[in-house]
Amino acid sequence: MPRTLFDKLWDSHRIASDESGEDLLYVDRVCLHERTGGIALESLEARGLPVRQPGQAFCTMDHVVDTRPGRGDRTSIPGGEAFIARTRRGARAFGIRTFDIGDAEQGISHVVSAEQGIALPGLSLVCPDSHTCTLGALGALALGVGTTEAEHALATSTLWLARPASRAVVVDGVLDSGASAKDLALHLIAEHGADGAEGAAVEFRGSAVRALDVESRMTLCNMAVEFAAATALIAPDAKVFDYVMGRAHAPPELPLDDWRRLRSDDGARFERTIRIDAAAVDARVTWGTSPAQGAGVTGRVPAPRDGDAQRALDYAGLSPGDLLSEVAVDAAFIGSCTNARLSDLRSAAAVLRNRRVAPGVAAICVPASTPVKRAAEAEGLDRIFREAGFEWRESGCSLCFYAGGEGFAPGQRVISTTNRNFEGRQGPGVRSHLASPAVVAASAIRGRISTPGML
Amino acid sequence: MEPFTRHTGVAAPLLKANIDTDAIIPSREMRRVSRHGLAEGLFANWRYADAGARRPDPTFLLNQPAYAGASILLGGANFGCGSSREHAVWALAEFGMRVVVAPSFGAIFQKNCIANGLLPAVVAEGEVNALARWVESDPARHRLTVDLVETTIHAGTEKTPFAIAEAHRFRLIEGLDPIRYTLERADEIAEFEGERFAAHPWVRLPEGA
């Protein structure tokens, strides 16, 4: 019987099923970070249990670490140093490779996992972080879990899970040059809701998805959790194989015969298929407190459909009919596992070159990993950011969610390349607007929400 | 983990859709490397007029005397979406919540509930609203009884069935220690792994890589 890519990945990791409907899946890689890794490791220690496969586990310092230049363990997050120190100690005790502060390969977990070849086509990977689905862009079965399940995966190399349904999101046509993978994701979520995937595994398909470069595919898959997807997938192709080749933990000879079979069979049945015309996707921005509450940058704030939307507008300080391109911003943030890879920084820098951030706008760029930062500096992007008036930081999750203990001030309006515009996400009372790196850069320059074309 | 069979308590309706885990507990409230000490940070952005000074906002439901001691939360669709932080569940449980009733849950949040003995009961939106109306008419006396054996919620003489995956129901009722439960299959896991490594040697990384 023809199978979906998701079903193939699931079947190849299924050890057993129990009578109550869950499958026991083999976990090839476990990734931890200091926000919850220390808790999981100490809990194992307290029970006297070993990490079953320490060589298959990795740890990053990203969630709590400071991102200001010259950083050490000190961080303004309350109690932050203990999260770093105890995770470091636990990882060392169990022999887990840690991408620590000062490590040349440090960065945000999902970015490091891709860069270091920890996530590969056909592997299963869990991480106590909801954006783990990013790695489905490589054809990995990548699952975000809680701390207790991460602990379970460390102790047993397995995860219990009921098989979610497979759904397809087919994007055909050609994305406009002003629209990116982020815009596509925000468009999809706005059209189908923040719970649009209803817990299914989503495979992104179609010519517009195949046309995306690997980093853009990661952006698209990253946002799938904001769509209530169990995880996201894109069938790996030659672009992915090229991307993976030569990565530190990738095999010297890629098992291409196996990997080429990682695609949904012709005739495989999806529980549901959503179709999107890529040509209908424009440069977008969110106006509310859910990633689903968004519109085109050239559009207006819509009339609220329900009490939740009204509450979101009240929080955002906006009114129905407001022209989004007239909304002034106090800050611009380029960072996070969604949109701070090299191609994102290039896209922002192309807008920032020979321009200056509008007076009064605080602008911050936090590369998604130390290798991204290094590569950006090698091609002079840091200079473009700095000359435009952006702060240029060390890598980490940073202002995406008050990581490092930094937030914006109450009532401030931030345009951000991140993934969540939830109430209080970037600090109490902070109004977050999600957009692509190009839109964030253009908005920083104009001081109002903008596309590059409006400059 | 404490087994769950049946629970009666005051229910608090927070019917907004997409209540995310950042709202349940903001990152800055996760102050210790611990599963404990989190109840104070529960719903901090809504619960306090000034979170730093811990000055309560009297308009927030859980601050109102009628809902004192609430142990059942009625929520909107996609409850617990967003960040995977298990702190959201730890904070709810430590605050005294035993049940969350909602039309749907964020998938990771739902599994985190099971791992911590908190019952995520799925009830259609219209029925959640009906339960909320009944509760709101006299919160302290109109207590709900949630029966996991029968998978029903009792509101006075009315019974509302709820959905929960059989595997989750089993785990909650038994109060299972998941690691111990899985390690009973250690041989099966090792055998599967041996075959996987033999067929795909590249999957295995050397220790201390």
XYZ file of C-alpha atoms in Angstrom, chain A residues 12-22 24 26 28-29 35-36 38-40 42-44 47 49 52-56 58 77-80 82-83 86 95 97 120-124 127-130 144-149 151-152 155-161 194-195 199 225-226 228 230 249 251 255 258-259 289-290 308 311 401-403 420 422-425 427-428, chain B residues 14-23 26-36 38 45-46 51 60 76-79 81-87 90 103-109 111-112 114-116 125 165-171 176-194 196-197 199-209:
180
model
C 10.938 2.629 10.407
C 11.146 3.700 14.063
C 8.280 1.677 15.501
C 9.554 -0.871 18.022
C 6.201 -2.018 19.372
C 2.601 -1.040 19.877
C 0.662 -1.330 23.089
C -2.927 -2.419 23.346
C -4.087 1.087 24.186
C -3.122 2.545 20.826
C 0.318 4.054 21.297
C 6.913 2.843 21.052
C 13.027 4.452 18.615
C 17.960 8.254 17.188
C 18.969 11.639 18.631
C 16.234 25.698 30.114
C 15.033 22.165 30.754
C 19.388 20.412 33.691
C 16.077 19.321 35.181
C 15.952 16.173 33.032
C 19.369 15.825 37.466
C 16.186 13.858 37.634
C 17.910 10.884 35.965
C 16.958 8.037 40.158
C 19.493 5.906 35.822
C 21.216 5.032 27.448
C 23.101 6.398 24.433
C 25.111 9.458 25.451
C 26.822 9.506 22.057
C 23.439 10.131 20.403
C 23.565 16.669 22.414
C 17.229 36.008 33.563
C 16.307 35.357 37.228
C 18.342 32.405 38.491
C 19.779 31.974 34.986
C 22.070 27.978 37.778
C 20.300 26.731 34.636
C 23.662 22.676 36.299
C 29.269 12.494 28.614
C 28.493 16.788 23.802
C 19.652 13.933 9.064
C 17.115 12.531 6.630
C 15.450 9.436 8.011
C 16.499 9.962 11.646
C 14.153 10.474 14.558
C 14.123 17.887 21.857
C 12.236 19.540 24.731
C 11.357 22.452 22.492
C 8.276 22.984 20.366
C 9.122 18.521 20.251
C 8.477 17.034 23.707
C 8.298 18.090 27.339
C 11.029 17.664 29.925
C 9.692 14.382 31.301
C 9.579 12.856 27.824
C 14.172 12.380 30.264
C 12.349 9.257 29.105
C 16.857 6.835 29.683
C 15.233 4.511 27.148
C 16.062 5.812 23.608
C 12.320 5.748 22.981
C 9.127 7.743 23.005
C 5.519 6.591 23.356
C 3.197 8.300 20.936
C -3.636 28.484 14.725
C -5.123 25.032 15.269
C -2.388 17.731 15.724
C 3.882 24.183 15.419
C 2.071 27.538 15.302
C -0.901 22.936 15.662
C 2.533 17.375 15.478
C 28.066 14.325 12.369
C 28.284 10.072 7.511
C 23.158 6.666 2.218
C 17.846 4.999 1.373
C 17.302 8.713 1.497
C -1.662 38.017 19.602
C -1.841 34.809 17.584
C -10.678 36.939 21.269
C -9.055 41.376 23.066
C 10.839 35.210 24.429
C 12.580 37.171 27.096
C 15.476 34.714 26.990
C 5.130 33.959 18.440
C 1.588 35.934 22.148
C 0.659 38.394 24.894
C 3.738 39.045 26.988
C 5.965 36.762 24.921
C 8.004 41.082 27.784
C 4.914 42.129 29.762
C -11.111 30.780 31.087
C -12.759 30.343 27.722
C -10.367 32.242 25.468
C -9.082 30.173 22.518
C -5.343 29.487 22.048
C -4.287 30.045 25.667
C -0.585 29.452 25.158
C 2.008 28.160 27.587
C 3.666 31.598 27.711
C 0.376 32.863 29.166
C 5.849 33.396 31.346
C 9.505 32.494 30.835
C 10.676 34.987 33.464
C 8.669 33.100 36.100
C 10.698 29.929 35.567
C 13.335 30.844 38.121
C 14.734 27.606 39.455
C 16.154 24.436 37.972
C 13.203 22.549 39.362
C 9.740 21.188 38.731
C 8.605 23.009 41.864
C 6.130 27.536 39.890
C 0.633 38.341 33.158
C -3.101 38.116 33.834
C 3.790 40.851 38.544
C -8.773 37.918 37.032
C -10.928 27.349 24.904
C -9.714 25.480 21.829
C -6.008 24.720 21.349
C -5.387 25.116 25.074
C -0.437 25.690 22.442
C 2.998 27.176 21.931
C 6.154 26.488 23.872
C 6.778 22.910 25.037
C 7.633 24.140 28.543
C 6.419 21.497 30.966
C 6.551 24.281 33.565
C 3.918 21.880 36.763
C -12.272 21.488 22.982
C -8.652 20.706 21.975
C -5.149 20.890 23.377
C -1.669 21.703 22.147
C -0.163 18.251 21.516
C 2.958 18.653 23.646
C 0.992 20.232 26.492
C 1.345 14.786 26.769
C 2.954 16.867 29.514
C -0.356 12.926 31.240
C 3.246 12.814 32.468
C 2.195 14.774 35.556
C -16.880 23.817 22.499
C -6.911 8.640 24.326
C -7.156 5.190 25.871
C -3.390 5.131 26.430
C -3.604 8.388 28.346
C -6.556 7.211 30.405
C -4.675 4.059 31.321
C -1.558 5.968 32.355
C 2.435 4.782 35.895
C 6.080 5.658 36.061
C 6.699 5.854 32.312
C 10.440 5.145 32.393
C 10.009 2.035 34.499
C 7.102 0.938 32.277
C 9.227 1.300 29.161
C 12.345 -0.274 30.620
C 10.364 -3.482 31.063
C 10.858 -3.688 27.299
C 14.616 -3.078 27.456
C 15.390 -6.260 25.549
C 12.949 -5.424 22.787
C 14.457 -1.942 22.477
C 17.994 -3.326 22.353
C 17.028 -5.828 19.691
C 15.353 -3.191 17.541
C 18.347 -0.924 17.970
C 20.800 -3.680 17.070
C 18.668 -0.655 13.067
C 22.392 -0.087 13.569
C 21.039 -2.103 8.618
C 21.999 1.581 8.829
C 25.431 1.851 10.471
C 25.527 5.613 9.858
C 22.731 6.101 12.405
C 25.058 5.197 15.253
C 27.423 7.893 16.461
C 30.536 7.019 18.431
C 30.364 7.838 22.124
C 32.026 11.077 23.115
C 31.809 12.353 19.537
